[in-house]
Short mmCIF file of C-alpha atoms and ligand atoms in Angstrom, two decimals:
data_model
loop_
_atom_site.label_atom_id
_atom_site.label_comp_id
_atom_site.label_asym_id
_atom_site.label_seq_id
_atom_site.Cartn_x
_atom_site.Cartn_y
_atom_site.Cartn_z
CA MET A 1 69.47 -18.42 9.20
CA SER A 2 67.46 -21.35 10.51
CA SER A 3 64.60 -22.86 8.52
CA ARG A 4 62.99 -23.89 11.81
CA ILE A 5 60.28 -21.24 11.91
CA PRO A 6 57.56 -22.15 14.43
CA GLY A 7 54.19 -20.64 13.63
CA PHE A 8 55.12 -19.75 10.03
CA TYR A 9 51.66 -20.95 9.00
CA LYS A 10 50.00 -18.39 11.26
CA LEU A 11 51.71 -15.39 9.63
CA SER A 12 50.24 -13.08 6.99
CA GLN A 13 51.49 -13.22 3.40
CA GLU A 14 53.59 -10.07 4.01
CA GLU A 15 55.16 -11.53 7.16
CA ARG A 16 55.95 -14.83 5.45
CA LEU A 17 57.46 -13.04 2.45
CA LYS A 18 59.61 -10.90 4.75
CA ILE A 19 61.14 -14.04 6.31
CA VAL A 20 61.67 -15.77 2.96
CA LYS A 21 63.18 -12.58 1.51
CA GLU A 22 65.70 -12.40 4.32
CA PHE A 23 66.40 -16.15 4.28
CA ALA A 24 67.06 -16.33 0.53
CA LYS A 25 68.29 -12.73 0.04
CA LEU A 26 65.54 -12.05 -2.50
CA SER A 27 65.23 -8.70 -4.27
CA ASP A 28 62.06 -6.56 -4.34
CA GLU A 29 61.67 -7.69 -7.94
CA ASP A 30 61.74 -11.35 -6.84
CA ILE A 31 59.02 -10.64 -4.30
CA GLU A 32 56.88 -8.91 -6.90
CA ALA A 33 57.28 -11.93 -9.20
CA ILE A 34 55.91 -14.25 -6.52
CA LYS A 35 53.06 -11.96 -5.56
CA GLY A 36 51.89 -10.80 -8.93
CA LYS A 37 51.10 -12.23 -12.33
CA ALA A 38 54.67 -13.16 -13.08
CA LEU A 39 54.32 -14.73 -16.49
CA SER A 40 53.30 -12.33 -19.26
CA PHE A 41 51.31 -13.54 -22.23
CA GLU A 42 54.34 -12.91 -24.44
CA ALA A 43 56.61 -15.06 -22.28
CA ALA A 44 53.99 -17.82 -21.98
CA ASN A 45 53.43 -17.75 -25.72
CA ARG A 46 57.12 -18.37 -26.25
CA MET A 47 57.05 -21.39 -23.92
CA ILE A 48 54.26 -23.44 -25.53
CA GLU A 49 51.83 -23.23 -28.46
CA ASN A 50 48.27 -21.86 -28.76
CA VAL A 51 48.49 -19.96 -25.46
CA ILE A 52 45.24 -18.49 -24.17
CA GLY A 53 46.32 -17.60 -20.63
CA THR A 54 48.31 -18.82 -17.65
CA HIS A 55 47.35 -21.29 -14.94
CA GLU A 56 47.99 -20.48 -11.31
CA ILE A 57 48.40 -22.87 -8.41
CA PRO A 58 49.51 -22.03 -4.86
CA LEU A 59 53.23 -21.67 -4.12
CA GLY A 60 54.12 -22.49 -0.51
CA VAL A 61 57.36 -23.06 1.37
CA ALA A 62 58.06 -26.04 3.60
CA THR A 63 60.06 -25.08 6.67
CA ASN A 64 62.39 -26.94 9.06
CA PHE A 65 64.55 -28.76 6.49
CA LEU A 66 68.09 -29.39 7.72
CA ILE A 67 70.10 -31.22 5.05
CA ASN A 68 73.78 -32.04 5.59
CA GLY A 69 73.84 -29.45 8.37
CA ARG A 70 72.43 -26.66 6.19
CA ASP A 71 69.01 -25.07 6.50
CA TYR A 72 66.72 -25.03 3.48
CA LEU A 73 63.33 -23.51 2.79
CA ILE A 74 61.58 -25.65 0.20
CA PRO A 75 59.32 -23.99 -2.39
CA MET A 76 56.40 -26.22 -3.35
CA ALA A 77 53.81 -25.57 -6.06
CA ILE A 78 50.81 -27.82 -5.48
CA GLU A 79 47.02 -27.76 -5.37
CA GLU A 80 46.65 -30.48 -2.69
CA PRO A 81 46.05 -29.44 0.94
CA SER A 82 48.30 -30.75 3.74
CA VAL A 83 51.36 -31.57 1.59
CA VAL A 84 53.40 -28.51 2.61
CA ALA A 85 52.39 -28.84 6.27
CA ALA A 86 53.21 -32.56 6.27
CA ALA A 87 56.66 -32.07 4.75
CA SER A 88 57.44 -29.31 7.28
CA ASN A 89 56.25 -31.50 10.11
CA ALA A 90 58.40 -34.49 9.11
CA ALA A 91 61.40 -32.21 8.61
CA ARG A 92 60.85 -30.87 12.12
CA ILE A 93 60.96 -34.42 13.50
CA ALA A 94 64.08 -35.26 11.43
CA ARG A 95 65.87 -32.19 12.84
CA ILE A 96 65.79 -33.63 16.36
CA LYS A 97 68.37 -36.26 15.39
CA GLY A 98 70.40 -34.14 12.97
CA GLY A 99 68.24 -33.79 9.85
CA PHE A 100 68.84 -35.41 6.48
CA HIS A 101 72.13 -36.74 5.16
CA THR A 102 72.59 -37.22 1.43
CA SER A 103 74.77 -38.44 -1.39
CA SER A 104 74.43 -38.68 -5.16
CA SER A 105 76.02 -39.97 -8.33
CA ASP A 106 77.32 -37.67 -11.06
CA PRO A 107 74.48 -36.21 -13.16
CA VAL A 108 74.71 -38.77 -15.96
CA MET A 109 71.78 -39.24 -18.34
CA ILE A 110 71.30 -41.98 -20.94
CA GLY A 111 70.67 -41.30 -24.63
CA GLN A 112 69.28 -44.29 -26.52
CA ILE A 113 70.06 -45.00 -30.16
CA GLN A 114 68.12 -47.94 -31.55
CA ILE A 115 69.78 -49.78 -34.47
CA THR A 116 67.51 -52.23 -36.29
CA ASP A 117 67.74 -54.70 -39.19
CA LEU A 118 70.94 -56.30 -37.98
CA LYS A 119 71.79 -59.80 -39.22
CA THR A 120 74.39 -60.25 -36.46
CA PRO A 121 73.55 -58.03 -33.48
CA TYR A 122 76.21 -59.49 -31.13
CA TYR A 123 78.85 -58.88 -33.76
CA ALA A 124 77.54 -55.34 -34.29
CA LYS A 125 77.93 -54.70 -30.57
CA MET A 126 81.64 -55.53 -30.79
CA GLN A 127 82.07 -53.32 -33.84
CA ILE A 128 80.54 -50.42 -31.93
CA MET A 129 82.58 -50.95 -28.76
CA GLU A 130 85.79 -50.77 -30.83
CA LYS A 131 84.81 -47.28 -32.00
CA LYS A 132 83.88 -45.92 -28.58
CA GLU A 133 86.36 -43.04 -28.57
CA GLU A 134 85.22 -41.83 -32.00
CA ILE A 135 81.55 -42.05 -30.98
CA LEU A 136 82.22 -40.02 -27.84
CA ARG A 137 84.13 -37.44 -29.88
CA ILE A 138 81.23 -36.98 -32.33
CA ALA A 139 78.85 -36.61 -29.39
CA ASN A 140 81.03 -34.09 -27.54
CA ASP A 141 81.57 -32.01 -30.69
CA GLN A 142 77.85 -31.14 -30.45
CA ASP A 143 78.15 -29.35 -27.11
CA PRO A 144 81.46 -27.56 -26.49
CA VAL A 145 79.84 -25.48 -23.72
CA LEU A 146 78.82 -28.56 -21.73
CA VAL A 147 82.32 -30.01 -22.21
CA LYS A 148 83.87 -26.71 -21.06
CA PHE A 149 81.86 -26.92 -17.83
CA GLY A 150 83.15 -30.43 -17.13
CA GLY A 151 80.28 -32.40 -18.67
CA GLY A 152 79.91 -34.36 -21.90
CA ALA A 153 79.56 -37.89 -23.24
CA ARG A 154 81.54 -40.22 -20.97
CA ASP A 155 80.87 -43.80 -22.01
CA ILE A 156 78.74 -46.13 -24.10
CA GLU A 157 76.86 -49.35 -23.42
CA VAL A 158 75.35 -51.66 -26.02
CA ARG A 159 72.37 -53.86 -25.24
CA VAL A 160 71.53 -56.68 -27.61
CA PHE A 161 67.98 -57.78 -28.49
CA GLU A 162 68.81 -60.99 -30.28
CA LYS A 163 65.33 -62.12 -31.34
CA GLU A 164 64.40 -58.67 -32.59
CA LYS A 165 67.67 -58.41 -34.54
CA MET A 166 68.41 -55.05 -32.99
CA ILE A 167 70.66 -53.35 -30.51
CA VAL A 168 70.29 -50.20 -28.46
CA VAL A 169 73.34 -48.07 -27.83
CA HIS A 170 73.35 -46.09 -24.60
CA LEU A 171 75.30 -42.89 -24.71
CA LEU A 172 76.12 -41.89 -21.13
CA VAL A 173 76.29 -38.12 -20.85
CA ASP A 174 77.29 -36.07 -17.83
CA VAL A 175 74.87 -33.16 -18.21
CA ARG A 176 76.16 -31.16 -15.22
CA ASP A 177 73.51 -28.67 -14.10
CA VAL A 178 70.88 -28.92 -16.82
CA MET A 179 68.04 -31.42 -16.98
CA GLY A 180 69.76 -32.73 -20.08
CA ALA A 181 67.10 -33.74 -22.60
CA ASN A 182 68.22 -31.22 -25.21
CA ALA A 183 71.91 -31.96 -24.89
CA VAL A 184 71.43 -35.74 -24.92
CA ASN A 185 68.92 -35.80 -27.79
CA THR A 186 71.24 -33.67 -29.94
CA MET A 187 74.14 -36.05 -29.26
CA ALA A 188 72.01 -39.14 -29.91
CA GLU A 189 70.91 -37.78 -33.27
CA ALA A 190 74.49 -36.82 -34.16
CA VAL A 191 76.07 -40.24 -33.52
CA ALA A 192 73.28 -42.27 -35.17
CA PRO A 193 74.59 -42.04 -38.79
CA PHE A 194 78.04 -43.18 -37.63
CA LEU A 195 76.50 -46.16 -35.79
CA GLU A 196 74.59 -47.06 -38.99
CA LYS A 197 77.82 -46.88 -40.95
CA ILE A 198 79.70 -49.14 -38.51
CA THR A 199 76.97 -51.79 -38.29
CA GLY A 200 75.12 -51.59 -41.62
CA GLY A 201 71.89 -51.33 -39.59
CA SER A 202 69.20 -48.72 -39.57
CA ALA A 203 68.81 -46.17 -36.73
CA VAL A 204 65.25 -45.51 -35.61
CA LEU A 205 64.84 -43.97 -32.12
CA ARG A 206 67.42 -41.41 -30.94
CA ILE A 207 66.16 -40.06 -27.64
CA ILE A 208 66.90 -39.67 -23.93
CA SER A 209 65.79 -42.40 -21.51
CA ASN A 210 63.85 -41.13 -18.51
CA LEU A 211 64.98 -44.15 -16.53
CA ALA A 212 67.93 -42.16 -15.21
CA VAL A 213 69.69 -44.97 -13.32
CA TYR A 214 73.02 -43.15 -13.44
CA ARG A 215 71.65 -39.93 -11.95
CA ILE A 216 70.76 -41.08 -8.48
CA ALA A 217 70.19 -39.14 -5.29
CA ARG A 218 69.99 -40.65 -1.81
CA SER A 219 68.91 -39.37 1.57
CA ARG A 220 68.60 -40.77 5.08
CA ALA A 221 67.31 -39.49 8.41
CA ILE A 222 66.61 -40.65 11.93
CA PHE A 223 63.06 -39.97 13.08
CA ASP A 224 62.85 -39.71 16.84
CA ALA A 225 60.46 -42.33 18.25
CA GLU A 226 58.96 -40.06 20.88
CA ALA A 227 58.29 -37.25 18.42
CA LEU A 228 56.60 -39.75 16.11
CA GLY A 229 54.19 -40.70 18.89
CA GLY A 230 56.07 -43.48 20.63
CA GLU A 231 56.92 -47.12 20.09
CA ARG A 232 53.40 -48.06 19.01
CA VAL A 233 53.46 -45.61 16.11
CA VAL A 234 56.98 -46.66 15.09
CA ASN A 235 55.87 -50.30 14.96
CA ARG A 236 52.75 -49.43 13.00
CA ILE A 237 54.78 -47.38 10.49
CA LEU A 238 57.03 -50.42 10.00
CA LYS A 239 53.98 -52.60 9.38
CA ALA A 240 52.62 -50.10 6.86
CA TYR A 241 56.01 -50.03 5.11
CA THR A 242 56.05 -53.85 5.04
CA LEU A 243 52.79 -53.95 3.10
CA ALA A 244 54.06 -51.37 0.61
CA LYS A 245 57.24 -53.40 0.10
CA VAL A 246 55.38 -56.55 -0.93
CA ASP A 247 52.17 -55.22 -2.51
CA PRO A 248 52.24 -53.10 -5.71
CA PHE A 249 48.74 -51.74 -4.95
CA ARG A 250 50.00 -50.19 -1.72
CA ALA A 251 53.47 -49.39 -3.14
CA THR A 252 51.86 -47.22 -5.81
CA THR A 253 50.10 -45.08 -3.18
CA HIS A 254 53.16 -45.10 -0.93
CA ASN A 255 55.27 -43.78 -3.83
CA LYS A 256 52.52 -41.36 -4.85
CA GLY A 257 52.90 -39.78 -1.44
CA ILE A 258 56.66 -39.47 -2.01
CA MET A 259 55.98 -37.81 -5.35
CA ASN A 260 53.54 -35.36 -3.71
CA GLY A 261 56.60 -33.67 -2.26
CA ILE A 262 59.06 -34.21 -5.08
CA THR A 263 56.71 -33.15 -7.87
CA ALA A 264 55.67 -30.01 -5.97
CA VAL A 265 59.30 -28.85 -5.80
CA VAL A 266 60.03 -29.92 -9.37
CA SER A 267 56.95 -27.98 -10.44
CA ALA A 268 57.89 -24.86 -8.43
CA THR A 269 61.18 -24.75 -10.33
CA CYS A 270 59.53 -25.47 -13.71
CA ASN A 271 61.50 -28.65 -14.18
CA ASP A 272 59.93 -31.55 -16.09
CA THR A 273 57.58 -33.21 -13.58
CA ARG A 274 56.69 -36.02 -16.00
CA ALA A 275 60.34 -36.95 -16.54
CA VAL A 276 60.97 -37.20 -12.80
CA GLU A 277 57.72 -39.11 -12.14
CA ALA A 278 58.37 -41.59 -14.98
CA GLY A 279 61.93 -42.11 -13.79
CA CYS A 280 60.99 -42.69 -10.16
CA HIS A 281 58.15 -45.13 -10.85
CA ALA A 282 60.23 -47.10 -13.36
CA TYR A 283 63.12 -47.17 -10.87
CA ALA A 284 60.70 -48.61 -8.31
CA SER A 285 60.27 -51.67 -10.55
CA ARG A 286 63.86 -52.08 -11.65
CA ASN A 287 64.13 -55.49 -10.00
CA GLY A 288 61.15 -56.95 -11.81
CA SER A 289 58.19 -56.00 -9.66
CA TYR A 290 56.96 -52.62 -8.52
CA THR A 291 57.95 -51.76 -4.97
CA VAL A 292 58.82 -48.90 -2.58
CA LEU A 293 61.32 -46.09 -3.12
CA THR A 294 61.88 -45.65 0.64
CA HIS A 295 62.93 -48.03 3.38
CA TYR A 296 62.36 -47.98 7.14
CA GLU A 297 64.08 -49.80 9.99
CA LYS A 298 64.18 -49.50 13.76
CA ASN A 299 67.59 -48.69 15.25
CA GLU A 300 69.04 -49.71 18.62
CA ASP A 301 67.51 -46.62 20.30
CA GLY A 302 64.06 -47.58 19.07
CA ASP A 303 64.03 -44.65 16.61
CA LEU A 304 62.83 -45.05 13.05
CA VAL A 305 65.55 -44.70 10.43
CA GLY A 306 64.41 -43.93 6.91
CA SER A 307 66.17 -43.91 3.55
CA ILE A 308 65.37 -43.18 -0.07
CA GLU A 309 67.10 -43.62 -3.42
CA ILE A 310 65.66 -42.06 -6.57
CA PRO A 311 66.67 -40.94 -10.05
CA THR A 312 66.53 -37.14 -10.31
CA ALA A 313 66.59 -35.66 -13.80
CA VAL A 314 66.40 -32.00 -12.82
CA GLY A 315 68.35 -28.89 -13.73
CA VAL A 316 69.16 -25.63 -12.00
CA ILE A 317 69.74 -23.84 -15.32
CA GLY A 318 68.28 -24.15 -18.81
CA GLY A 319 64.86 -25.33 -19.89
CA ALA A 320 61.95 -23.48 -18.32
CA THR A 321 63.91 -22.62 -15.14
CA LYS A 322 64.06 -19.03 -16.43
CA HIS A 323 60.31 -18.74 -15.78
CA PRO A 324 60.10 -15.85 -13.26
CA ILE A 325 58.59 -17.98 -10.47
CA ALA A 326 60.96 -20.87 -11.16
CA ARG A 327 63.90 -18.50 -10.95
CA VAL A 328 62.79 -17.21 -7.54
CA SER A 329 61.98 -20.75 -6.35
CA LEU A 330 65.53 -21.83 -7.20
CA LYS A 331 66.83 -18.79 -5.35
CA ILE A 332 64.77 -19.74 -2.27
CA LEU A 333 66.08 -23.32 -2.48
CA GLY A 334 69.60 -21.95 -2.81
CA VAL A 335 70.91 -25.06 -4.59
CA LYS A 336 74.06 -24.51 -6.61
CA THR A 337 74.18 -27.71 -8.67
CA SER A 338 71.75 -30.27 -10.08
CA LYS A 339 73.38 -32.85 -7.77
CA GLU A 340 72.51 -30.77 -4.72
CA PHE A 341 69.00 -30.22 -6.09
CA GLY A 342 68.55 -33.99 -6.51
CA GLU A 343 69.64 -34.57 -2.93
CA VAL A 344 67.14 -31.99 -1.66
CA LEU A 345 64.40 -33.70 -3.70
CA ALA A 346 65.28 -37.06 -2.18
CA SER A 347 65.08 -35.53 1.31
CA VAL A 348 61.71 -33.94 0.56
CA GLY A 349 60.42 -37.28 -0.79
CA LEU A 350 61.52 -39.08 2.36
CA ALA A 351 59.97 -36.40 4.59
CA GLN A 352 56.69 -36.48 2.66
CA ASN A 353 56.50 -40.26 2.87
CA LEU A 354 57.30 -40.36 6.57
CA ALA A 355 54.63 -37.74 7.27
CA ALA A 356 52.00 -39.74 5.38
CA LEU A 357 52.96 -43.03 7.05
CA ARG A 358 52.97 -41.37 10.47
CA ALA A 359 49.48 -39.97 10.02
CA LEU A 360 48.16 -43.19 8.45
CA SER A 361 49.64 -45.28 11.26
CA ASP A 362 48.20 -43.06 13.97
CA GLU A 363 45.18 -40.77 13.65
CA GLY A 364 44.57 -41.39 9.92
CA ILE A 365 44.94 -38.96 7.06
CA GLN A 366 41.55 -37.26 7.16
CA LYS A 367 42.02 -35.31 10.38
CA GLY A 368 44.80 -33.16 8.91
CA HIS A 369 42.88 -32.71 5.66
CA MET A 370 39.75 -31.75 7.60
CA LYS A 371 41.21 -28.58 9.08
CA LEU A 372 42.07 -27.02 5.74
CA HIS A 373 38.90 -28.34 4.15
CA ALA A 374 36.87 -26.85 7.00
CA ARG A 375 38.57 -23.46 6.51
CA ASN A 376 37.65 -23.54 2.82
CA ILE A 377 34.05 -24.40 3.60
CA ALA A 378 33.91 -21.68 6.29
CA ALA A 379 35.09 -19.11 3.75
CA MET A 380 32.54 -20.39 1.23
CA ALA A 381 29.85 -19.87 3.87
CA GLY A 382 30.84 -16.22 4.13
CA ALA A 383 33.20 -16.24 7.11
CA GLU A 384 36.01 -13.67 6.95
CA GLY A 385 39.23 -13.02 8.88
CA GLU A 386 39.39 -14.63 12.31
CA MET A 387 35.88 -16.01 11.85
CA ILE A 388 37.20 -18.51 9.29
CA ASP A 389 39.28 -20.33 11.92
CA LYS A 390 36.55 -20.12 14.54
CA VAL A 391 33.87 -21.58 12.25
CA ALA A 392 36.29 -24.24 10.97
CA GLU A 393 37.22 -25.28 14.49
CA LYS A 394 33.57 -25.69 15.50
CA MET A 395 32.85 -27.77 12.40
CA VAL A 396 35.82 -30.06 13.10
CA GLU A 397 34.58 -30.42 16.71
CA LYS A 398 31.14 -31.39 15.41
CA GLY A 399 32.69 -33.72 12.85
CA THR A 400 30.49 -32.28 10.07
CA ILE A 401 32.08 -30.13 7.39
CA ARG A 402 29.30 -28.66 5.24
CA VAL A 403 28.43 -25.19 3.96
CA ASP A 404 24.98 -25.19 5.62
CA VAL A 405 26.54 -26.17 8.96
CA ALA A 406 29.20 -23.47 8.53
CA LYS A 407 26.47 -20.89 7.87
CA GLU A 408 24.61 -21.93 11.02
CA ILE A 409 27.77 -21.70 13.15
CA LEU A 410 28.63 -18.35 11.61
CA GLU A 411 25.18 -16.95 12.50
CA GLU A 412 25.57 -18.23 16.07
CA LEU A 413 29.02 -16.69 16.47
CA LYS A 414 27.87 -13.36 15.02
CA LYS A 415 25.12 -13.21 17.63
C1 MEV B 1 47.75 -38.59 -0.66
O1 MEV B 1 47.97 -37.62 -1.65
C2 MEV B 1 49.00 -39.39 -0.39
C3 MEV B 1 48.84 -40.58 0.56
O2 MEV B 1 47.81 -41.43 0.08
C4 MEV B 1 50.16 -41.29 0.59
C5 MEV B 1 50.12 -42.61 1.35
O3 MEV B 1 49.06 -43.24 1.42
O4 MEV B 1 51.20 -43.01 1.80
C6 MEV B 1 48.44 -40.12 1.94
#
C-alpha cells in the first residue's frame, strides 16, 4: 500500500485511522490504544517514580515516505505545529526522484570504563589489550540472550589520558535490536574489576557513551528542483546550508529542525529522546567545531541532492517500547530491526531539514505556522466545524491572527 495519501490532512480521525489500520494491519485493540487513555496508572507507576498522572501530546502520522523502494507511514508525537505537515511535504518531493536511499553500520554501542590512579597509563593500555579475549568473554557471559541473537561484546579500545594518569576502556557491544543502555552498562560493570586487577588502577565510571559513533545511519535523496520552487529556491537553500555549515549559531537551529522530526518519531516509540539528541549534537561537533548533520549539493540536472549521517541509539524491543502507544507506533512504522529504524530516522531528519530550509529560503516559516495557529485561535473564539477553517482563512487573508478578530469574523459569517 502506498504512503502517498493526498488529502490525508482533510480526513476525520475515523477516516485517518481506517487508512492507518489497513496500511499497518492494526488490530481493533491497537486502534483503541491510540484513541483512548492507553497508559493506566498502574503501568505508568511501574515506569517511573511518584506518578500522579499521564501526559498527553498529539500523535500524528507523516505520509509519503518512500525509503529504499518501500512505503512507510511515520508516527510522530510532538506538540509543535507544522512538523508533521513539513515532513510529509518534503517526503512527497523526494518521491518524485525515487525517495530516500539508506545504509547503516551494525548497531554497536560503546561502554566506557574509566580506570584512574595509574602510574603508567600507556603500559596499562598494553596490558589490557593483551587480555582482550578474556575481557570480551566476561562481558558476553552477562548476556547470553543477546549473544544468542547474534549480538554481544565485539572489541575493545583503550584511550590514554596521560596527564590525568588515567585510561578509558571502550567496550564495543553489538546490541542488535535494543537501545542497549542496560546491556552495555551491565557489561561495563562486570569487566571493571578484571580491568582493575590487570592494571592495578581504580575503576570509577562504568557507563554507556551516548556518542554512538559506531551506530550510524545514513540517508540520501534527490529533491526535484521544480517541485522545490525552481532554481532560485534551490540556490537559496544552498546559501542557507552554507551559513549553517560555517556558523554554529545557525548550525544549532538547522540541526534543531532535523531533531524536530527525529525526536518526534523517537518519542512516539518511547525510545530515549535525550540519548538520541545528545548523540546527534555531539556527532555534529566530532571534528572540533559544531556544524551541520546534513549536506546539500546541486546535481547536473539542477536538482538538490541531500544527505545525512547520524548516530541512532534506538531499539525496536526492550525499554519502554512496550508502552501501548509505542507498541502501536512501531507497528505503524513496520521496522523489523534497530538498523532499519535508524535508517528511517535519518530519512525523517533529512526530510524535516529540507522542508524547513525550503520554507525559510522561499516564503519564510511563519506562513505555514499561521494556518494552524489561526485555526486554534478560531476555535478559541468559538468557531466550530467548518467555521474553524473559514474564520482561519479570513484571518490569514487579513494578516491578523487574534481572538477578537476571529470573533468579529465569526459574527459576520454567522450573519
Ligand atoms: C523550528 O522548530 C525549526 C526551524 O527553526 C529549523 C530551521 O531553522 O532550519 C524552522
